[in-house]
Amino acid sequence: MTTDSPETAVPSRRSLGVRIGRIAFLVVAVIVVIAVAAAFFVTWTIQRSFPQTGGAIEVTGLASEVTVKRDASGVPTITADSTDDLFYAQGFVHAQDRFFEMDFRRHVTAGRVAEMFGASQAGTDAFLRTLGWRKVAEAEVAAMDDVTLGYYEAYAAGVNAYLASRSGAELSLEYAVLSMQNPDYAPEPWEPADSVAWLKAMAWDLRGNVEDETERALLAAELDAGATEDADATDAADDTSAMLERLYPDYPFDENPVIVPKISTVPALETDAEPAAFSSRDTDADVQQAVTTVEWEETANVVAAASLLVGDVGEGIGSNSWVVSGDLTDTGMPLLANDPHLGASLPSVWYQVQLKCSTVNEACPFDVGGFSFSGLPGIVIGHNQKVAWGFTNLTTDVTDLYIERVQGDEYWRDGVLVPLEESTETIKVAGGDDIELTIRSTVHGPIISGLTDDFTAIADDPLPAVEAGIPGGPDLFSGGTLPEPKEEPEYAVSLRWTALDPGTAATAIFALSTAQDFDDFRYAASLFDVPAQNLTYADTDGNIGYQTPGRLPIRGAGDGWMPQPGWDSSYDWTGFIPFEELPVSYNPTSGYIVTANNAIVTDDYEYFLSRDWDYGYRAARIAHLIERRAAAGPLTAQDMQDIQMDSEMWIGKQLAAALADVEVSGTGPREAVELLHAWDAQNTASSAAAAYANVLWSNLVQNIFGRREQPLPIDGQARLFTVVASMLEDPSDPLWTNAELDVDGMDEMLALSAEDAYDELSGLQGTAVTLWNWGDLHAITLRSDTLGASGIAPIEALFNRGPFRVGGGASVVNATGWELGTSYATTTVPSMRMVVDLSDFDASTWIHLTGASGHAFDEHYTDQTADWATGIQRPWAFSAKAVEAAATHTLVLTPAG
């Protein structure tokens, strides 16, 4: 059912898993003005937004002086006498380096992008308004304790102090460009809810399996439509279920590791915290008017557009983190490594910073360094003076789609019609008319069909998906839960997602930063509800650990693998897994813990967590390398860095072996196949064999699944590793036959794919196979999230950087993801890498994708990228002595008057 106006409709359907790229602008009627003003930009405008990093600045709102020491990478260490001054200064410094990014993000999370950039973003705003992130953030702020709220208010005061000192182009070059069309636009004051809302955006980036669930639902309808007319309905549903199981196999527990093979017994937390309760979702949000004539390039799908704005669960989204006990290291103390895998962005999503109280005590407890988000106070990942921690995406299923049977303004629940919840919002459109948006919700959550073609397509033909999700089950309308429809029923799709309920992650950040032992760490984890993350741990007493946190649902009759019947309450969530019953590991006998989005526990765990884990190839490789290196001698911090850059392509090894006895036609293709015989299976940037192996893999997958009369999904390379590996063990598998390509059998399919791969790669890099290289094919171009894809070369040249040659690949430890069937260019990345040495924090290292600054042409805009691409990490000075020695600039913020 469609509740939005025609202006918010989306033109064409595209798979939710497709990565669209970065945000694109079409700047109307300003090309001449831009050309005339180019010299002005270069000679004056660009540099006027650069921050002051030395001397002193007098600001209103501080109680005492604050020092900001920046090192050669522009990374600040902030030292203050009180928490109010500390977070005030962090807000000021974030705004100095990244305010346009912060301003843009808050418009995204509030569903107000059209206010800045026009009607092309109204559909995206409608989707984000329907989810109601901003409203949830406001509820979380309202529920904060006074201390935590004080941190957010102090941070906002610091941001606003910076805004009071500058405006327009003085804030960022982007505002200079926008002001040529939008002279009246001025940023609003920062609010705590602006900070908290970004955690909802990160939850969207790491949301789990909603794309897979959607893809399976659409595929179920297609498979059902392709069934023979005389097939029994039950048999057809069973056949559809069997094909889905085949294409989305279970986690290979017999081959790849789980994170917690044995759950540790640890003392229960001494806390009065209660499990999170269910709550209704209020999606009203305030909007304000802005004036602009900038238009954005429209995407084919508003969910893709939201993903483009915020982050997509695309190929390679995930993370690696592991911790090694001192029993295995050269120092006798733990090492902790982490590299979160996120969509590539410029500037990077991360901002390195250190926050230090002049005197660490109960009133001012912070002595912490690591990675923050611009716009958010505190440290998200890092270490304090006692404890280090890392994150990887938990990959548990915290999103479910429900099929609702709607009748007018009501919907069916257990045989009774109940009213839909309904609210109306106004989307302000720069340069256009306001759009009235009606948001409808059920007990499960907001109705999202009518906002994107994929969800609408499910609503148009939902029963095959529901039936495939409960094969062999009872009739959908039995038991009196829903009367047999007397006329064509109307269906809608609603979304149940933990992130749409208020939570406590905004508080957990500070609890992590001040944790002094494993109990403190677990208490912080109990607050970290959304997005659910694997949390790894190490401390200076030599302990290592792991905790599953998160608000993880307990389901009724279904498991959320497919859309479920919303009219039957037996499929509702019934609660959340109690924290004390979540998996935990403390000082395991193995001496290490590896998390790489693999299964957390075996299937005999009491509660259902997910069927959509990463398939564990990265986790298995990391564990293998730890064990192999530990057998050769004590592990070092350099070993951790080397493992992070490991690029072994597991499926590449299988393909090389499979092609050994396959007859390939043509001198060129035979020479290409020969490359694989001497290949070490490493996707290094300079490798010709790696280039060919990846192009071979792409063509093989497309020939098997995509280039046929009824195409099958080709996203999720780890999933396809598992499917194709099973096929390689069974030459009689019917999927090896593709009538569209006149291919019959495994050897013919492998030969054709090898020849196709040669043709493709020789067209890209020439016919001399030894001159091929993976790095150029897989290069990354860093594009600004906003003006960097304008289509106007002078504008793009201002903001974009690259290409940079990179190694790695999809579902390898050095996880530089790319999209099968689209391009080999890197789209998702290890967004940062860190190795924390618990024997000496000053011996720790870190790096991230771009640099500290969000200002184009600032020396720190992309000054970390070359090192990031080659695996070099930079020293991480933490102690006061080391920070002082590393400082190149010192800024003193002083109280006004």
CSV table of C-alpha atoms in Angstrom, one decimal, residues 385-585:
chain,number,residue,atom,x,y,z
A,385,GLN,CA,45.1,3.3,30.7
A,386,LYS,CA,44.0,-0.3,31.7
A,387,VAL,CA,41.7,-1.8,29.1
A,388,ALA,CA,41.6,-2.1,25.3
A,389,TRP,CA,38.6,-3.2,23.3
A,390,GLY,CA,37.6,-3.8,19.7
A,391,PHE,CA,34.4,-4.2,17.7
A,392,THR,CA,33.1,-6.4,14.9
A,393,ASN,CA,29.5,-6.7,13.6
A,394,LEU,CA,27.7,-9.3,15.6
A,395,THR,CA,25.7,-10.4,12.5
A,396,THR,CA,22.9,-11.6,14.6
A,397,ASP,CA,19.4,-11.2,13.1
A,398,VAL,CA,17.8,-8.1,14.6
A,399,THR,CA,15.5,-7.2,11.7
A,400,ASP,CA,12.4,-9.0,10.6
A,401,LEU,CA,9.9,-8.2,7.8
A,402,TYR,CA,6.3,-8.9,8.5
A,403,ILE,CA,3.6,-9.3,5.9
A,404,GLU,CA,0.5,-7.4,7.1
A,405,ARG,CA,-3.0,-8.0,5.9
A,406,VAL,CA,-4.5,-4.6,5.6
A,407,GLN,CA,-8.1,-3.6,5.3
A,408,GLY,CA,-8.7,0.1,4.9
A,409,ASP,CA,-7.2,1.8,8.0
A,410,GLU,CA,-7.1,-1.5,9.9
A,411,TYR,CA,-5.0,-4.7,9.8
A,412,TRP,CA,-5.6,-8.2,10.9
A,413,ARG,CA,-4.3,-9.6,14.2
A,414,ASP,CA,-5.3,-13.0,15.4
A,415,GLY,CA,-8.6,-12.9,13.6
A,416,VAL,CA,-9.5,-9.4,14.7
A,417,LEU,CA,-9.2,-6.1,12.8
A,418,VAL,CA,-7.2,-3.5,14.8
A,419,PRO,CA,-6.4,0.2,13.9
A,420,LEU,CA,-3.2,1.1,12.1
A,421,GLU,CA,-1.1,3.7,13.9
A,422,GLU,CA,-1.0,6.8,11.7
A,423,SER,CA,0.9,10.1,11.7
A,424,THR,CA,1.6,12.8,9.2
A,425,GLU,CA,4.8,14.7,8.5
A,426,THR,CA,5.8,17.5,6.2
A,427,ILE,CA,9.0,17.1,4.1
A,428,LYS,CA,10.4,20.5,3.3
A,429,VAL,CA,11.9,20.7,-0.2
A,430,ALA,CA,14.4,23.3,-1.1
A,431,GLY,CA,13.2,25.1,-4.2
A,432,GLY,CA,10.0,23.1,-4.3
A,433,ASP,CA,6.7,22.5,-2.7
A,434,ASP,CA,6.3,20.8,0.7
A,435,ILE,CA,5.4,17.1,0.6
A,436,GLU,CA,2.9,15.6,3.1
A,437,LEU,CA,3.9,12.2,4.2
A,438,THR,CA,1.6,9.7,5.9
A,439,ILE,CA,3.3,7.2,8.1
A,440,ARG,CA,1.5,4.0,9.0
A,441,SER,CA,2.7,1.5,11.6
A,442,THR,CA,1.6,-1.8,13.0
A,443,VAL,CA,2.5,-3.5,16.3
A,444,HIS,CA,5.7,-4.7,14.5
A,445,GLY,CA,6.9,-1.3,13.3
A,446,PRO,CA,6.5,1.1,10.3
A,447,ILE,CA,5.0,0.0,7.0
A,448,ILE,CA,7.8,0.4,4.5
A,449,SER,CA,6.2,-1.0,1.3
A,450,GLY,CA,5.2,1.8,-0.9
A,451,LEU,CA,8.5,3.6,-0.2
A,452,THR,CA,10.7,1.3,-2.3
A,453,ASP,CA,10.0,-1.1,-5.1
A,454,ASP,CA,11.5,-4.1,-3.5
A,455,PHE,CA,9.3,-4.0,-0.4
A,456,THR,CA,6.4,-3.1,-2.5
A,457,ALA,CA,7.0,-6.1,-4.8
A,458,ILE,CA,7.0,-8.4,-1.7
A,459,ALA,CA,3.6,-6.9,-0.7
A,460,ASP,CA,2.3,-7.5,-4.2
A,461,ASP,CA,3.0,-11.2,-4.0
A,462,PRO,CA,3.9,-12.1,-0.4
A,463,LEU,CA,2.5,-15.6,0.1
A,464,PRO,CA,5.3,-17.6,-1.7
A,465,ALA,CA,7.9,-16.1,0.6
A,466,VAL,CA,5.8,-16.7,3.7
A,467,GLU,CA,5.1,-20.3,2.6
A,468,ALA,CA,8.7,-21.0,1.8
A,469,GLY,CA,9.7,-19.8,5.3
A,470,ILE,CA,7.5,-22.4,6.9
A,471,PRO,CA,7.7,-25.4,4.5
A,472,GLY,CA,5.5,-28.2,5.5
A,473,GLY,CA,3.7,-26.0,8.0
A,474,PRO,CA,0.0,-25.5,8.5
A,475,ASP,CA,-2.2,-23.6,6.1
A,476,LEU,CA,-1.5,-19.9,6.5
A,477,PHE,CA,-5.1,-19.1,7.3
A,478,SER,CA,-5.9,-22.0,9.5
A,479,GLY,CA,-6.8,-22.0,13.2
A,480,GLY,CA,-9.1,-19.0,12.9
A,481,THR,CA,-6.2,-16.5,12.9
A,482,LEU,CA,-7.4,-15.0,9.6
A,483,PRO,CA,-10.6,-15.6,7.7
A,484,GLU,CA,-10.3,-16.9,4.2
A,485,PRO,CA,-10.3,-13.8,2.0
A,486,LYS,CA,-13.5,-13.3,0.0
A,487,GLU,CA,-11.8,-10.9,-2.3
A,488,GLU,CA,-8.3,-10.0,-3.4
A,489,PRO,CA,-6.5,-9.2,-0.2
A,490,GLU,CA,-4.3,-6.1,0.3
A,491,TYR,CA,-0.9,-6.7,1.9
A,492,ALA,CA,1.8,-4.5,3.3
A,493,VAL,CA,5.3,-5.0,4.6
A,494,SER,CA,6.3,-3.7,8.1
A,495,LEU,CA,9.8,-3.7,9.6
A,496,ARG,CA,10.6,-4.9,13.1
A,497,TRP,CA,14.1,-3.7,14.0
A,498,THR,CA,15.8,-3.2,17.4
A,499,ALA,CA,17.2,0.2,16.4
A,500,LEU,CA,13.7,1.6,16.2
A,501,ASP,CA,13.3,1.3,20.0
A,502,PRO,CA,15.1,3.7,22.3
A,503,GLY,CA,18.3,2.2,23.8
A,504,THR,CA,21.4,2.9,25.8
A,505,ALA,CA,24.3,2.6,23.3
A,506,ALA,CA,24.9,6.4,23.6
A,507,THR,CA,25.7,5.8,27.3
A,508,ALA,CA,27.7,2.6,26.8
A,509,ILE,CA,30.4,4.5,25.0
A,510,PHE,CA,31.5,6.3,28.2
A,511,ALA,CA,31.2,3.1,30.2
A,512,LEU,CA,33.6,1.4,27.8
A,513,SER,CA,36.1,4.3,28.0
A,514,THR,CA,36.3,4.1,31.8
A,515,ALA,CA,36.2,0.3,32.3
A,516,GLN,CA,39.0,-0.9,34.5
A,517,ASP,CA,38.5,-4.7,34.4
A,518,PHE,CA,36.4,-7.4,32.8
A,519,ASP,CA,33.4,-6.8,35.0
A,520,ASP,CA,33.3,-3.1,34.1
A,521,PHE,CA,33.7,-4.1,30.4
A,522,ARG,CA,30.8,-6.5,30.6
A,523,TYR,CA,28.7,-3.8,32.3
A,524,ALA,CA,29.4,-1.5,29.4
A,525,ALA,CA,28.6,-4.3,27.0
A,526,SER,CA,25.2,-4.7,28.7
A,527,LEU,CA,24.4,-1.1,27.7
A,528,PHE,CA,25.7,-1.5,24.1
A,529,ASP,CA,22.4,-2.6,22.6
A,530,VAL,CA,22.3,-1.2,19.1
A,531,PRO,CA,24.1,-1.8,16.8
A,532,ALA,CA,25.0,-5.2,18.3
A,533,GLN,CA,28.7,-5.8,18.2
A,534,ASN,CA,31.2,-8.6,19.1
A,535,LEU,CA,33.3,-7.0,21.8
A,536,THR,CA,36.9,-8.2,22.3
A,537,TYR,CA,38.8,-7.3,25.4
A,538,ALA,CA,42.3,-7.2,26.9
A,539,ASP,CA,43.8,-5.6,30.0
A,540,THR,CA,47.1,-4.7,31.5
A,541,ASP,CA,46.7,-7.5,34.1
A,542,GLY,CA,47.1,-9.9,31.2
A,543,ASN,CA,43.5,-11.0,30.8
A,544,ILE,CA,41.7,-11.4,27.4
A,545,GLY,CA,38.0,-11.8,26.9
A,546,TYR,CA,34.9,-11.5,24.7
A,547,GLN,CA,31.3,-10.6,25.3
A,548,THR,CA,28.2,-10.8,23.1
A,549,PRO,CA,26.2,-7.7,23.8
A,550,GLY,CA,23.1,-6.3,22.1
A,551,ARG,CA,19.4,-6.4,22.3
A,552,LEU,CA,18.8,-9.8,20.6
A,553,PRO,CA,15.3,-10.9,20.0
A,554,ILE,CA,13.6,-14.1,21.2
A,555,ARG,CA,11.3,-15.2,18.4
A,556,GLY,CA,8.1,-17.0,18.5
A,557,ALA,CA,7.1,-19.5,15.8
A,558,GLY,CA,9.5,-18.2,13.1
A,559,ASP,CA,13.2,-17.5,12.8
A,560,GLY,CA,13.1,-14.4,10.7
A,561,TRP,CA,14.8,-16.0,7.7
A,562,MET,CA,11.9,-15.1,5.5
A,563,PRO,CA,9.1,-12.6,5.9
A,564,GLN,CA,6.6,-13.7,8.5
A,565,PRO,CA,2.8,-13.5,8.8
A,566,GLY,CA,2.0,-10.4,10.8
A,567,TRP,CA,-1.6,-11.4,11.3
A,568,ASP,CA,-0.5,-14.3,13.5
A,569,SER,CA,0.9,-13.2,16.9
A,570,SER,CA,2.7,-16.5,17.3
A,571,TYR,CA,5.3,-15.2,15.0
A,572,ASP,CA,6.0,-12.0,17.1
A,573,TRP,CA,9.1,-11.4,19.1
A,574,THR,CA,8.5,-12.5,22.7
A,575,GLY,CA,11.3,-10.7,24.4
A,576,PHE,CA,15.1,-10.3,24.4
A,577,ILE,CA,17.8,-12.7,25.4
A,578,PRO,CA,18.9,-11.9,29.0
A,579,PHE,CA,22.4,-10.4,29.1
A,580,GLU,CA,23.7,-13.0,31.5
A,581,GLU,CA,22.8,-15.7,29.1
A,582,LEU,CA,24.7,-14.2,26.1
A,583,PRO,CA,27.9,-15.9,25.0
A,584,VAL,CA,31.0,-14.8,26.9
A,585,SER,CA,34.7,-16.0,26.9
